[in-house]
Structures are given as C-alpha cells and as structure tokens.
RNA sequence: CGGGGUGUAGCUUAGCCUGGUAGAGCGCCUGGUUUGGGACCAGGAGGUCGUAGGUUCGAAUCCUAUCGCCCCGACCA
C-alpha cells in the first residue's frame, strides 16, 4: 500500500490555461503529467503507474500471440534510413542528432537520427540473424519511446514529439503466413484495447508513408480526433476517410456518348467551380471537370475530378510516387498554358503534354459524361467535353473524398462520418523492406525468398489519454480497474486519530491481500479536499474511514463510477472489501 | 509552414483601448478558530508584467522585432 503523503500527486483545483480538451485537462489536474515544452511531458508518479499497467497489458497480449520482446536503440545511424524505402518522406519527421564535434573531423560527418519507428533497424537485424525458413515466422516487439518532429504537437499526449509506442514486426516465409501473423496481431489488439476498458472500432486504413498492402486502424471515437471514420451500421463497413469509398460510382463510360462538338467560350475572370456554376454561365458543379496539378517526385501530373467533388489527397499514394504536393502556379503555366482556374485535360489543349507524368481520372467523372472544363487558355472554357472522346486519361482511380450520406459501397445505406483518435495500426507490409535490405531466407527447396513482413503499432501513451477521454465525468477521471494507478483509495478523514489510522491500514491490507493496488489518503486535509481529490484522480473503489463512521461502527464503500455510498459494518468490512476487489478484478 | 489568438506571482486572472509608483482569488508560510464534499479570521512571503529594441519627462499599457504557448488546416501511434 502507498500513502498519499509518501508519494507525489500534485492535483490542481484550476485548469491550466494551455489545456483545451477534457482528457488533457484531467491529465494535468489529476497530477499525472507535467509539461516540459510543446509535445514533451513528464510522467508524474501516478501517471507512470498507469503507463506501466497499460504496457503490461500490452505485453501480455503480445506474448499470448507469440510476440518476442526486445529493445532496440533510440539513436539510429542515418545510413539505415538512407537504405530504407521511405527515406524521402520519413526524413522530414525525424530529429537529427549530430555527435559532438560533428563537422570538425576530416571524414564524412557522422549523422544519427532519433527513431520514429524501427523497420530500418529490425529488418537488417533479422537479415543477418535469420536465414532459414526453419526460423520463421518470428514476431519481434518492443515498448519504447519514439521521437517524431510533429508538425503540430497538440492535445497533451495525443500528439506528442516524444511518446511511448509498442511496435512489432513480423517476418514470415509465405504470404499466407504473413496474413496469419496480421490476424494474430489484430486479435491481440482487440484483446488489449478491451482489457484497457477502451471502446475501439477497427477500420480499413491508408498505408501512408509506411507503404504495404493493407492495413487496419484501431480508432477511439471522439470529437477531438484527428481522423474521420466513415462507417455504415447496416453493413459493418468502416474505413478511414483517407481510404473510404462510396457506392456512388456505378456509371459505365459507354453510357456517356458525345452530345456534340467541343465549343470554346469566353469566361473572363472565372477561376472557380462556383463562379462557373453561377450566372450567367450556370454550369452546375457536377457537370464540370476539375483539373488539379500535382508534382510527383518532381514531375507534374494531373488529377481530374467532378467539379462537385473534393480530392482525397491520401489516395494519390496509389499512384506510386514517393512524394507529392500541389504544383505552384509557376510550375503549372508552362506545362498547361494557363493559370489555375482555366485548366483542363482535353487532349490537344495542354501546351506541353510530354512533361506530364500522367493524367489520372477519378471514376466519378463518368457520371459527368459530357461537361465543361478549362480550355488551358486564361479566360476560356470548353463545353461539350466528352470523357471518352476528349480527355487524355492515363489511368483511372478512386481519388475523391467521400461525403456523409453517400451510399455505402456494401449496403447502399447512407454512410456516416465520425471523428476518431487512432490508437493502433496494423500493416501488412509485404516485401517492401525485406527487398530493400535483402532480408531473405532459404526455403526447403534451397530457394531464396524475401521475408514477408508486417508491422504493428500501438500508441501506449496515447491510449492512456484516450482512456481518460472516454471515461470521465464533471468531477474527474473514472479509471477502469485494469489500468487505474491504484484500484482502491482508502480515505482516512482523521489521520491524526490512532483508531482511524489503524482501521485505514487494516482495510487497505485487506484490499491488497485480495489483489488490489491501494492508495491511502493520510494527508492532513479537510474532508472536502480529500473527496474532491478522490473524485478527480478517479480510483475505482473508495473506502472512507472517519471518526464519525467509527462511532457508528461502519466504514463507507463507494464505486467511483456509481452514486451509492454503502455503509458496511466494521466486523464484516475486511471480508466485504476483499470480495468487492475480487469481483472487480474478475471483471477486468 | 499558412491563418487566428495569447504571454502579468506556482495556478486562474484584472489592469492595456484612453501611458503616471502592479491588483485580486486560489495555492504557499505563521498564529488562532474550525473539522464528513475544495473552511474562517489575522498576519506574511512571492512579479526585471516572455525577451530585445524604439517612442516618451515617464511604458504592463503605444510601435517594431523576436521567442514560447494555445487553437484551426496539411502528417502520424
């Protein structure tokens, strides 16, 4: 048992002004963390306990599915990253570490980076250590601090520069094996989040910088989330908005026959979809083609969408570029022949079509059939543009952003969209990393193959905050039994009184013997302060010992999540408490 | 990086517009009274007003720059 006076739980009556969301406020007010700088937090004693409990649950679930724990360095030689498949994209989020005296030496400046994840470390390791199919599959994991130079740290631990993550890497001999490893991890994640008392939904996700063939994210629905989840209750379809599709695009290209010859018309000053939709032109947005110019690994390419649709930028990842961004007007004009606002993809109107890396069309433009687009001549547009006849399309894809209410691709029912926080992510990577690093093995037929990989992350510190975000009330945190810093709080209202202190210790010992972690509030504070703090720090079970109760021959028992205060007779108290603890632990 | 906001005691903040010796509440220290839901009385400590320039007889207040932090957008567990 721990006495409050012997540890350090600096609670705050007032909310620090730099916290905005509930969980961040409670982290600070309950004395769980303190800020060092933007996205940098000290875990205070109680916060550290929660972190350790969550880590332990994670460890147990990983081990259950065959995970093997190890610990890799935080400082990585930059060469590992230069060799890896995602250096151009990853370098921007990595902190660089130069050794003392860098730049003074005669040879090339050694350079290190702080690890944002560890594919570039584990893959070379496995390459040199594992060469036979007999040693596969393997799944290595660790729970460590990760470093990312976040563009914008925010919401306390939700998006930090330095955070705790569980990362795992699976290596299989076959694709089927990799799929099996992937499902084991999905299972482990589901079990882990359940044990943390966290309601999550798993959604299809974009693979992003990671690369890889498919992935799922574990999301906690919350209005402050960074992601939009698109879902359908009827079919169970759920996907990150970056990845989500809708059933809105059934049209066949053949249905849209040309309706006449192309015609150019003057549109002085019209540079937006909305302006062309307004009088005097009156071309509805969904009858326009929107032409966007992007730069992919240094070369321009076009994306064509319905005028009424928005681009979902993450979907451009399917095009195979390492890096992409919107093109600047200076880059656009020499290629297209016009400034943004008058652009189009009609073959023959593009000034320098050979400069383009491709023209990529969203399926939804089939719904337009014949529409209006820019003439690649400032102040002019073209009408009666036919998709099949006039547009110089390299390939088709899904690039549009899904909107709420569009039909579900599975059930046809209206899709819903909700904000959510990503707390876990599983990727099937394939051989992207093993190819790059030469992580190969020899099979039974003496043939050499690249290992098939997967990688799996859980934001441990983020999970901690997500639990608070999901489990609190106006008075403070309501910890689930499984991750509470302590599970039982014995409030001694009269710590100067020997009998009360004796009883408090006795009850604490009984709870502890039954398997609970116990905190005893022995501070010389007024009762009001102690009750307020008890609610704020949110331990699941509260026992109250005071002179008044002792005179009556009772102590009080109250669950943080409930309202009832039970008076229990002193004679039965130890037994009742032990029973309550066992029951709660059994539920956890 | 773009847009918006903000910086005054450990915390929450007033004062700034309209320049004139920096105020309060909480917390902290001392003494007393209290004692079952953030007590009361009396006394006390604590602030180069983010930093640097400038304007002015005089700057927390006006101007410029700079830094930190918070919020909105693009990236991530």
mmCIF file of N, CA and C in Angstrom, chain A residues 61-179:
data_model
loop_
_atom_site.group_PDB
_atom_site.id
_atom_site.type_symbol
_atom_site.label_atom_id
_atom_site.label_comp_id
_atom_site.label_asym_id
_atom_site.label_seq_id
_atom_site.Cartn_x
_atom_site.Cartn_y
_atom_site.Cartn_z
ATOM 1 N N UNK A 61 -0.729 -9.419 -23.998
ATOM 2 C CA UNK A 61 -1.473 -9.788 -25.206
ATOM 3 C C UNK A 61 -0.534 -10.070 -26.371
ATOM 4 N N UNK A 62 0.568 -9.364 -26.425
ATOM 5 C CA UNK A 62 1.555 -9.638 -27.484
ATOM 6 C C UNK A 62 2.172 -11.015 -27.276
ATOM 7 N N UNK A 63 2.541 -11.295 -26.040
ATOM 8 C CA UNK A 63 3.149 -12.595 -25.738
ATOM 9 C C UNK A 63 2.183 -13.730 -26.053
ATOM 10 N N UNK A 64 0.916 -13.496 -25.757
ATOM 11 C CA UNK A 64 -0.091 -14.529 -25.995
ATOM 12 C C UNK A 64 -0.147 -14.925 -27.467
ATOM 13 N N UNK A 65 0.124 -13.952 -28.349
ATOM 14 C CA UNK A 65 0.072 -14.242 -29.791
ATOM 15 C C UNK A 65 1.466 -14.521 -30.356
ATOM 16 N N UNK A 66 2.396 -14.845 -29.475
ATOM 17 C CA UNK A 66 3.701 -15.257 -29.965
ATOM 18 C C UNK A 66 4.716 -14.148 -30.148
ATOM 19 N N UNK A 67 4.412 -12.955 -29.658
ATOM 20 C CA UNK A 67 5.371 -11.853 -29.769
ATOM 21 C C UNK A 67 6.604 -12.117 -28.916
ATOM 22 N N UNK A 68 7.737 -11.611 -29.388
ATOM 23 C CA UNK A 68 9.002 -11.788 -28.671
ATOM 24 C C UNK A 68 9.544 -10.397 -28.370
ATOM 25 N N UNK A 69 9.701 -10.103 -27.090
ATOM 26 C CA UNK A 69 10.107 -8.739 -26.738
ATOM 27 C C UNK A 69 11.615 -8.544 -26.829
ATOM 28 N N UNK A 70 11.997 -7.389 -27.358
ATOM 29 C CA UNK A 70 13.399 -6.980 -27.353
ATOM 30 C C UNK A 70 13.430 -5.465 -27.210
ATOM 31 N N UNK A 71 14.592 -4.870 -27.228
ATOM 32 C CA UNK A 71 14.685 -3.414 -27.116
ATOM 33 C C UNK A 71 15.759 -2.914 -28.058
ATOM 34 N N UNK A 72 15.365 -2.044 -28.959
ATOM 35 C CA UNK A 72 16.306 -1.513 -29.949
ATOM 36 C C UNK A 72 16.712 -0.093 -29.563
ATOM 37 N N UNK A 73 17.827 0.381 -30.122
ATOM 38 C CA UNK A 73 18.298 1.725 -29.766
ATOM 39 C C UNK A 73 17.339 2.822 -30.243
ATOM 40 N N UNK A 74 17.406 3.941 -29.526
ATOM 41 C CA UNK A 74 16.638 5.109 -29.953
ATOM 42 C C UNK A 74 17.408 5.915 -30.990
ATOM 43 N N UNK A 75 18.725 5.853 -30.900
ATOM 44 C CA UNK A 75 19.577 6.585 -31.834
ATOM 45 C C UNK A 75 19.965 5.647 -32.976
ATOM 46 N N UNK A 76 19.653 6.073 -34.186
ATOM 47 C CA UNK A 76 19.927 5.216 -35.346
ATOM 48 C C UNK A 76 20.951 5.870 -36.261
ATOM 49 N N UNK A 77 21.876 5.082 -36.794
ATOM 50 C CA UNK A 77 22.742 5.630 -37.844
ATOM 51 C C UNK A 77 21.871 6.020 -39.026
ATOM 52 N N UNK A 78 22.144 7.167 -39.606
ATOM 53 C CA UNK A 78 21.288 7.644 -40.688
ATOM 54 C C UNK A 78 21.371 6.709 -41.904
ATOM 55 N N UNK A 79 22.457 5.973 -42.010
ATOM 56 C CA UNK A 79 22.607 5.053 -43.141
ATOM 57 C C UNK A 79 21.459 4.051 -43.212
ATOM 58 N N UNK A 80 21.023 3.588 -42.057
ATOM 59 C CA UNK A 80 19.906 2.636 -42.066
ATOM 60 C C UNK A 80 18.704 3.238 -42.775
ATOM 61 N N UNK A 81 18.493 4.510 -42.508
ATOM 62 C CA UNK A 81 17.328 5.159 -43.094
ATOM 63 C C UNK A 81 17.531 5.469 -44.564
ATOM 64 N N UNK A 82 18.742 5.836 -44.906
ATOM 65 C CA UNK A 82 19.032 6.125 -46.316
ATOM 66 C C UNK A 82 18.834 4.875 -47.170
ATOM 67 N N UNK A 83 19.107 3.734 -46.570
ATOM 68 C CA UNK A 83 18.930 2.481 -47.314
ATOM 69 C C UNK A 83 17.466 2.071 -47.421
ATOM 70 N N UNK A 84 16.670 2.513 -46.506
ATOM 71 C CA UNK A 84 15.278 2.081 -46.437
ATOM 72 C C UNK A 84 14.429 2.674 -47.544
ATOM 73 N N UNK A 85 13.220 2.170 -47.691
ATOM 74 C CA UNK A 85 12.372 2.560 -48.810
ATOM 75 C C UNK A 85 11.593 3.859 -48.614
ATOM 76 N N UNK A 86 11.707 4.482 -47.458
ATOM 77 C CA UNK A 86 10.846 5.656 -47.250
ATOM 78 C C UNK A 86 11.623 6.873 -46.762
ATOM 79 N N UNK A 87 12.899 6.894 -47.034
ATOM 80 C CA UNK A 87 13.759 7.976 -46.565
ATOM 81 C C UNK A 87 13.247 9.357 -46.979
ATOM 82 N N UNK A 88 12.865 9.566 -48.231
ATOM 83 C CA UNK A 88 12.456 10.923 -48.625
ATOM 84 C C UNK A 88 11.298 11.446 -47.778
ATOM 85 N N UNK A 89 10.349 10.570 -47.476
ATOM 86 C CA UNK A 89 9.187 11.018 -46.718
ATOM 87 C C UNK A 89 9.482 11.062 -45.229
ATOM 88 N N UNK A 90 10.281 10.099 -44.754
ATOM 89 C CA UNK A 90 10.487 9.964 -43.322
ATOM 90 C C UNK A 90 11.438 11.016 -42.766
ATOM 91 N N UNK A 91 12.377 11.479 -43.556
ATOM 92 C CA UNK A 91 13.400 12.382 -43.026
ATOM 93 C C UNK A 91 12.792 13.650 -42.451
ATOM 94 N N UNK A 92 11.646 14.023 -42.982
ATOM 95 C CA UNK A 92 11.050 15.279 -42.523
ATOM 96 C C UNK A 92 10.505 15.216 -41.105
ATOM 97 N N UNK A 93 10.196 14.019 -40.635
ATOM 98 C CA UNK A 93 9.644 13.954 -39.278
ATOM 99 C C UNK A 93 10.679 13.480 -38.266
ATOM 100 N N UNK A 94 11.920 13.318 -38.718
ATOM 101 C CA UNK A 94 12.907 12.770 -37.790
ATOM 102 C C UNK A 94 13.799 13.848 -37.203
ATOM 103 N N UNK A 95 14.094 13.665 -35.917
ATOM 104 C CA UNK A 95 15.078 14.527 -35.279
ATOM 105 C C UNK A 95 16.447 14.005 -35.652
ATOM 106 N N UNK A 96 17.323 14.918 -35.990
ATOM 107 C CA UNK A 96 18.684 14.542 -36.348
ATOM 108 C C UNK A 96 19.599 14.804 -35.170
ATOM 109 N N UNK A 97 20.528 13.911 -34.985
ATOM 110 C CA UNK A 97 21.460 14.033 -33.876
ATOM 111 C C UNK A 97 22.857 13.987 -34.455
ATOM 112 N N UNK A 98 23.610 15.040 -34.263
ATOM 113 C CA UNK A 98 24.997 15.006 -34.701
ATOM 114 C C UNK A 98 25.865 14.777 -33.485
ATOM 115 N N UNK A 99 26.852 13.953 -33.635
ATOM 116 C CA UNK A 99 27.706 13.673 -32.487
ATOM 117 C C UNK A 99 28.537 14.913 -32.170
ATOM 118 N N UNK A 100 29.041 14.982 -30.949
ATOM 119 C CA UNK A 100 29.853 16.122 -30.546
ATOM 120 C C UNK A 100 31.040 16.250 -31.491
ATOM 121 N N UNK A 101 31.294 17.462 -31.939
ATOM 122 C CA UNK A 101 32.432 17.663 -32.833
ATOM 123 C C UNK A 101 32.114 17.406 -34.291
ATOM 124 N N UNK A 102 30.856 17.187 -34.601
ATOM 125 C CA UNK A 102 30.480 16.946 -35.989
ATOM 126 C C UNK A 102 30.909 18.129 -36.843
ATOM 127 N N UNK A 103 31.435 17.838 -37.998
ATOM 128 C CA UNK A 103 31.824 18.896 -38.903
ATOM 129 C C UNK A 103 33.287 19.298 -38.750
ATOM 130 N N UNK A 104 33.890 18.966 -37.617
ATOM 131 C CA UNK A 104 35.292 19.321 -37.415
ATOM 132 C C UNK A 104 36.209 18.227 -37.972
ATOM 133 N N UNK A 105 35.685 17.014 -37.991
ATOM 134 C CA UNK A 105 36.508 15.868 -38.391
ATOM 135 C C UNK A 105 36.887 15.921 -39.852
ATOM 136 N N UNK A 106 37.813 15.053 -40.240
ATOM 137 C CA UNK A 106 38.267 15.028 -41.619
ATOM 138 C C UNK A 106 37.304 14.269 -42.505
ATOM 139 N N UNK A 107 36.734 13.186 -41.972
ATOM 140 C CA UNK A 107 35.892 12.338 -42.817
ATOM 141 C C UNK A 107 34.455 12.867 -42.848
ATOM 142 N N UNK A 108 33.655 12.145 -43.546
ATOM 143 C CA UNK A 108 32.245 12.498 -43.691
ATOM 144 C C UNK A 108 31.598 12.628 -42.319
ATOM 145 N N UNK A 109 30.797 13.635 -42.199
ATOM 146 C CA UNK A 109 30.140 13.921 -40.934
ATOM 147 C C UNK A 109 29.214 12.785 -40.518
ATOM 148 N N UNK A 110 29.475 12.130 -39.412
ATOM 149 C CA UNK A 110 28.549 11.089 -38.991
ATOM 150 C C UNK A 110 27.225 11.717 -38.590
ATOM 151 N N UNK A 111 26.165 11.043 -38.856
ATOM 152 C CA UNK A 111 24.864 11.626 -38.595
ATOM 153 C C UNK A 111 23.956 10.543 -38.040
ATOM 154 N N UNK A 112 23.200 10.917 -37.045
ATOM 155 C CA UNK A 112 22.273 9.974 -36.444
ATOM 156 C C UNK A 112 20.879 10.580 -36.437
ATOM 157 N N UNK A 113 19.888 9.729 -36.317
ATOM 158 C CA UNK A 113 18.520 10.208 -36.187
ATOM 159 C C UNK A 113 17.889 9.520 -34.979
ATOM 160 N N UNK A 114 16.883 10.159 -34.427
ATOM 161 C CA UNK A 114 16.142 9.533 -33.333
ATOM 162 C C UNK A 114 14.998 8.746 -33.941
ATOM 163 N N UNK A 115 14.839 7.522 -33.498
ATOM 164 C CA UNK A 115 13.922 6.610 -34.156
ATOM 165 C C UNK A 115 12.454 6.978 -34.016
ATOM 166 N N UNK A 116 11.755 7.166 -35.154
ATOM 167 C CA UNK A 116 10.301 7.363 -35.123
ATOM 168 C C UNK A 116 9.567 6.022 -35.145
ATOM 169 N N UNK A 117 10.192 4.991 -35.705
ATOM 170 C CA UNK A 117 9.784 3.583 -35.605
ATOM 171 C C UNK A 117 11.034 2.791 -35.971
ATOM 172 N N UNK A 118 10.918 1.463 -36.106
ATOM 173 C CA UNK A 118 12.162 0.704 -36.169
ATOM 174 C C UNK A 118 12.283 -0.303 -37.313
ATOM 175 N N UNK A 119 11.510 -0.146 -38.376
ATOM 176 C CA UNK A 119 11.657 -1.065 -39.510
ATOM 177 C C UNK A 119 13.094 -1.076 -40.022
ATOM 178 N N UNK A 120 13.703 0.102 -40.052
ATOM 179 C CA UNK A 120 15.044 0.225 -40.618
ATOM 180 C C UNK A 120 16.116 -0.371 -39.717
ATOM 181 N N UNK A 121 15.723 -0.703 -38.485
ATOM 182 C CA UNK A 121 16.674 -1.329 -37.576
ATOM 183 C C UNK A 121 16.425 -2.837 -37.500
ATOM 184 N N UNK A 122 15.156 -3.193 -37.400
ATOM 185 C CA UNK A 122 14.832 -4.615 -37.218
ATOM 186 C C UNK A 122 15.104 -5.414 -38.490
ATOM 187 N N UNK A 123 14.846 -4.823 -39.657
ATOM 188 C CA UNK A 123 14.990 -5.595 -40.888
ATOM 189 C C UNK A 123 16.447 -6.010 -41.138
ATOM 190 N N UNK A 124 17.406 -5.079 -41.029
ATOM 191 C CA UNK A 124 18.806 -5.515 -41.162
ATOM 192 C C UNK A 124 19.204 -6.516 -40.078
ATOM 193 N N UNK A 125 18.653 -6.351 -38.890
ATOM 194 C CA UNK A 125 18.964 -7.290 -37.815
ATOM 195 C C UNK A 125 18.515 -8.699 -38.187
ATOM 196 N N UNK A 126 17.268 -8.784 -38.619
ATOM 197 C CA UNK A 126 16.718 -10.092 -38.975
ATOM 198 C C UNK A 126 17.435 -10.662 -40.200
ATOM 199 N N UNK A 127 17.798 -9.768 -41.114
ATOM 200 C CA UNK A 127 18.552 -10.222 -42.300
ATOM 201 C C UNK A 127 19.805 -10.982 -41.874
ATOM 202 N N UNK A 128 20.518 -10.444 -40.896
ATOM 203 C CA UNK A 128 21.779 -11.090 -40.549
ATOM 204 C C UNK A 128 21.598 -12.263 -39.588
ATOM 205 N N UNK A 129 20.493 -12.295 -38.871
ATOM 206 C CA UNK A 129 20.315 -13.336 -37.870
ATOM 207 C C UNK A 129 19.483 -14.521 -38.340
ATOM 208 N N UNK A 130 18.596 -14.270 -39.293
ATOM 209 C CA UNK A 130 17.691 -15.345 -39.721
ATOM 210 C C UNK A 130 17.868 -15.604 -41.212
ATOM 211 N N UNK A 131 18.185 -16.838 -41.526
ATOM 212 C CA UNK A 131 18.425 -17.153 -42.938
ATOM 213 C C UNK A 131 17.635 -18.378 -43.409
ATOM 214 N N UNK A 132 17.013 -19.075 -42.450
ATOM 215 C CA UNK A 132 16.336 -20.316 -42.824
ATOM 216 C C UNK A 132 14.839 -20.234 -42.558
ATOM 217 N N UNK A 133 14.089 -20.916 -43.394
ATOM 218 C CA UNK A 133 12.643 -20.977 -43.171
ATOM 219 C C UNK A 133 12.324 -21.637 -41.838
ATOM 220 N N UNK A 134 13.304 -22.438 -41.339
ATOM 221 C CA UNK A 134 13.067 -23.115 -40.060
ATOM 222 C C UNK A 134 12.940 -22.127 -38.903
ATOM 223 N N UNK A 135 13.517 -20.954 -39.083
ATOM 224 C CA UNK A 135 13.458 -19.950 -38.006
ATOM 225 C C UNK A 135 12.275 -18.991 -38.168
ATOM 226 N N UNK A 136 11.436 -19.238 -39.144
ATOM 227 C CA UNK A 136 10.281 -18.368 -39.378
ATOM 228 C C UNK A 136 9.000 -19.119 -39.044
ATOM 229 N N UNK A 137 7.942 -18.433 -38.694
ATOM 230 C CA UNK A 137 7.853 -16.974 -38.568
ATOM 231 C C UNK A 137 8.379 -16.476 -37.227
ATOM 232 N N UNK A 138 8.646 -15.183 -37.184
ATOM 233 C CA UNK A 138 9.015 -14.526 -35.937
ATOM 234 C C UNK A 138 8.286 -13.185 -35.872
ATOM 235 N N UNK A 139 7.979 -12.807 -34.636
ATOM 236 C CA UNK A 139 7.341 -11.501 -34.444
ATOM 237 C C UNK A 139 8.008 -10.819 -33.249
ATOM 238 N N UNK A 140 8.807 -9.784 -33.546
ATOM 239 C CA UNK A 140 9.536 -9.079 -32.501
ATOM 240 C C UNK A 140 8.815 -7.790 -32.135
ATOM 241 N N UNK A 141 8.801 -7.497 -30.854
ATOM 242 C CA UNK A 141 8.183 -6.229 -30.456
ATOM 243 C C UNK A 141 8.965 -5.577 -29.330
ATOM 244 N N UNK A 142 8.682 -4.296 -29.141
ATOM 245 C CA UNK A 142 9.279 -3.542 -28.037
ATOM 246 C C UNK A 142 8.302 -2.448 -27.617
ATOM 247 N N UNK A 143 8.494 -1.977 -26.412
ATOM 248 C CA UNK A 143 7.682 -0.859 -25.915
ATOM 249 C C UNK A 143 8.658 0.225 -25.513
ATOM 250 N N UNK A 144 8.761 1.256 -26.330
ATOM 251 C CA UNK A 144 9.785 2.280 -26.074
ATOM 252 C C UNK A 144 9.322 3.668 -26.506
ATOM 253 N N UNK A 145 10.148 4.604 -26.152
ATOM 254 C CA UNK A 145 9.912 5.984 -26.554
ATOM 255 C C UNK A 145 10.208 6.144 -28.041
ATOM 256 N N UNK A 146 9.355 6.891 -28.707
ATOM 257 C CA UNK A 146 9.564 7.197 -30.112
ATOM 258 C C UNK A 146 9.660 8.709 -30.245
ATOM 259 N N UNK A 147 10.363 9.132 -31.290
ATOM 260 C CA UNK A 147 10.563 10.570 -31.484
ATOM 261 C C UNK A 147 10.067 10.982 -32.859
ATOM 262 N N UNK A 148 9.197 11.953 -32.861
ATOM 263 C CA UNK A 148 8.765 12.486 -34.154
ATOM 264 C C UNK A 148 8.642 13.985 -34.065
ATOM 265 N N UNK A 149 9.238 14.630 -35.037
ATOM 266 C CA UNK A 149 9.142 16.084 -35.078
ATOM 267 C C UNK A 149 7.786 16.446 -35.655
ATOM 268 N N UNK A 150 6.783 16.341 -34.801
ATOM 269 C CA UNK A 150 5.418 16.579 -35.245
ATOM 270 C C UNK A 150 5.270 18.003 -35.752
ATOM 271 N N UNK A 151 4.552 18.127 -36.838
ATOM 272 C CA UNK A 151 4.320 19.449 -37.403
ATOM 273 C C UNK A 151 3.601 20.310 -36.389
ATOM 274 N N UNK A 152 2.670 19.713 -35.725
ATOM 275 C CA UNK A 152 1.967 20.460 -34.690
ATOM 276 C C UNK A 152 1.578 19.543 -33.539
ATOM 277 N N UNK A 153 2.399 19.500 -32.495
ATOM 278 C CA UNK A 153 2.014 18.720 -31.324
ATOM 279 C C UNK A 153 0.749 19.331 -30.728
ATOM 280 N N UNK A 154 -0.118 18.482 -30.188
ATOM 281 C CA UNK A 154 -1.292 19.064 -29.539
ATOM 282 C C UNK A 154 -2.020 18.068 -28.669
ATOM 283 N N UNK A 155 -2.957 18.613 -27.917
ATOM 284 C CA UNK A 155 -3.809 17.798 -27.053
ATOM 285 C C UNK A 155 -3.004 16.930 -26.089
ATOM 286 N N UNK A 156 -2.013 17.506 -25.459
ATOM 287 C CA UNK A 156 -1.269 16.749 -24.459
ATOM 288 C C UNK A 156 -0.541 15.566 -25.065
ATOM 289 N N UNK A 157 -0.859 14.384 -24.575
ATOM 290 C CA UNK A 157 -0.154 13.190 -25.043
ATOM 291 C C UNK A 157 -0.685 12.691 -26.380
ATOM 292 N N UNK A 158 -1.785 13.274 -26.854
ATOM 293 C CA UNK A 158 -2.420 12.748 -28.059
ATOM 294 C C UNK A 158 -1.493 12.829 -29.255
ATOM 295 N N UNK A 159 -0.835 13.957 -29.382
ATOM 296 C CA UNK A 159 0.136 14.052 -30.468
ATOM 297 C C UNK A 159 1.366 14.744 -29.914
ATOM 298 N N UNK A 160 2.330 13.958 -29.534
ATOM 299 C CA UNK A 160 3.496 14.489 -28.854
ATOM 300 C C UNK A 160 4.750 14.304 -29.704
ATOM 301 N N UNK A 161 5.782 15.048 -29.362
ATOM 302 C CA UNK A 161 7.051 14.909 -30.078
ATOM 303 C C UNK A 161 7.773 13.643 -29.632
ATOM 304 N N UNK A 162 7.525 13.308 -28.368
ATOM 305 C CA UNK A 162 8.150 12.134 -27.790
ATOM 306 C C UNK A 162 7.020 11.346 -27.158
ATOM 307 N N UNK A 163 6.876 10.080 -27.490
ATOM 308 C CA UNK A 163 5.746 9.326 -26.978
ATOM 309 C C UNK A 163 6.109 7.858 -26.835
ATOM 310 N N UNK A 164 5.290 7.152 -26.095
ATOM 311 C CA UNK A 164 5.574 5.732 -25.877
ATOM 312 C C UNK A 164 4.748 4.911 -26.857
ATOM 313 N N UNK A 165 5.423 4.013 -27.530
ATOM 314 C CA UNK A 165 4.742 3.199 -28.529
ATOM 315 C C UNK A 165 5.187 1.746 -28.390
ATOM 316 N N UNK A 166 4.232 0.872 -28.621
ATOM 317 C CA UNK A 166 4.577 -0.545 -28.766
ATOM 318 C C UNK A 166 4.671 -0.761 -30.262
ATOM 319 N N UNK A 167 5.805 -1.243 -30.726
ATOM 320 C CA UNK A 167 5.909 -1.546 -32.149
ATOM 321 C C UNK A 167 6.375 -2.989 -32.324
ATOM 322 N N UNK A 168 5.728 -3.649 -33.279
ATOM 323 C CA UNK A 168 6.023 -5.064 -33.517
ATOM 324 C C UNK A 168 6.261 -5.273 -35.005
ATOM 325 N N UNK A 169 7.079 -6.269 -35.307
ATOM 326 C CA UNK A 169 7.455 -6.545 -36.690
ATOM 327 C C UNK A 169 7.436 -8.044 -36.922
ATOM 328 N N UNK A 170 6.606 -8.466 -37.867
ATOM 329 C CA UNK A 170 6.524 -9.903 -38.117
ATOM 330 C C UNK A 170 7.250 -10.258 -39.410
ATOM 331 N N UNK A 171 7.844 -11.446 -39.403
ATOM 332 C CA UNK A 171 8.594 -11.948 -40.555
ATOM 333 C C UNK A 171 8.090 -13.353 -40.863
ATOM 334 N N UNK A 172 7.604 -13.519 -42.082
ATOM 335 C CA UNK A 172 7.059 -14.817 -42.468
ATOM 336 C C UNK A 172 7.694 -15.311 -43.753
ATOM 337 N N UNK A 173 7.599 -16.639 -43.916
ATOM 338 C CA UNK A 173 8.150 -17.250 -45.122
ATOM 339 C C UNK A 173 7.184 -17.147 -46.291
ATOM 340 N N UNK A 174 5.907 -17.076 -45.983
ATOM 341 C CA UNK A 174 4.919 -17.066 -47.064
ATOM 342 C C UNK A 174 3.924 -15.947 -46.857
ATOM 343 N N UNK A 175 3.230 -15.642 -47.932
ATOM 344 C CA UNK A 175 2.218 -14.613 -47.862
ATOM 345 C C UNK A 175 1.074 -15.040 -46.946
ATOM 346 N N UNK A 176 0.714 -16.326 -47.034
ATOM 347 C CA UNK A 176 -0.359 -16.821 -46.161
ATOM 348 C C UNK A 176 0.064 -16.688 -44.705
ATOM 349 N N UNK A 177 1.336 -16.982 -44.443
ATOM 350 C CA UNK A 177 1.864 -16.848 -43.093
ATOM 351 C C UNK A 177 1.779 -15.417 -42.618
ATOM 352 N N UNK A 178 2.087 -14.490 -43.505
ATOM 353 C CA UNK A 178 2.045 -13.077 -43.139
ATOM 354 C C UNK A 178 0.620 -12.645 -42.824
ATOM 355 N N UNK A 179 -0.324 -13.179 -43.581
ATOM 356 C CA UNK A 179 -1.725 -12.864 -43.319
ATOM 357 C C UNK A 179 -2.127 -13.400 -41.949
#
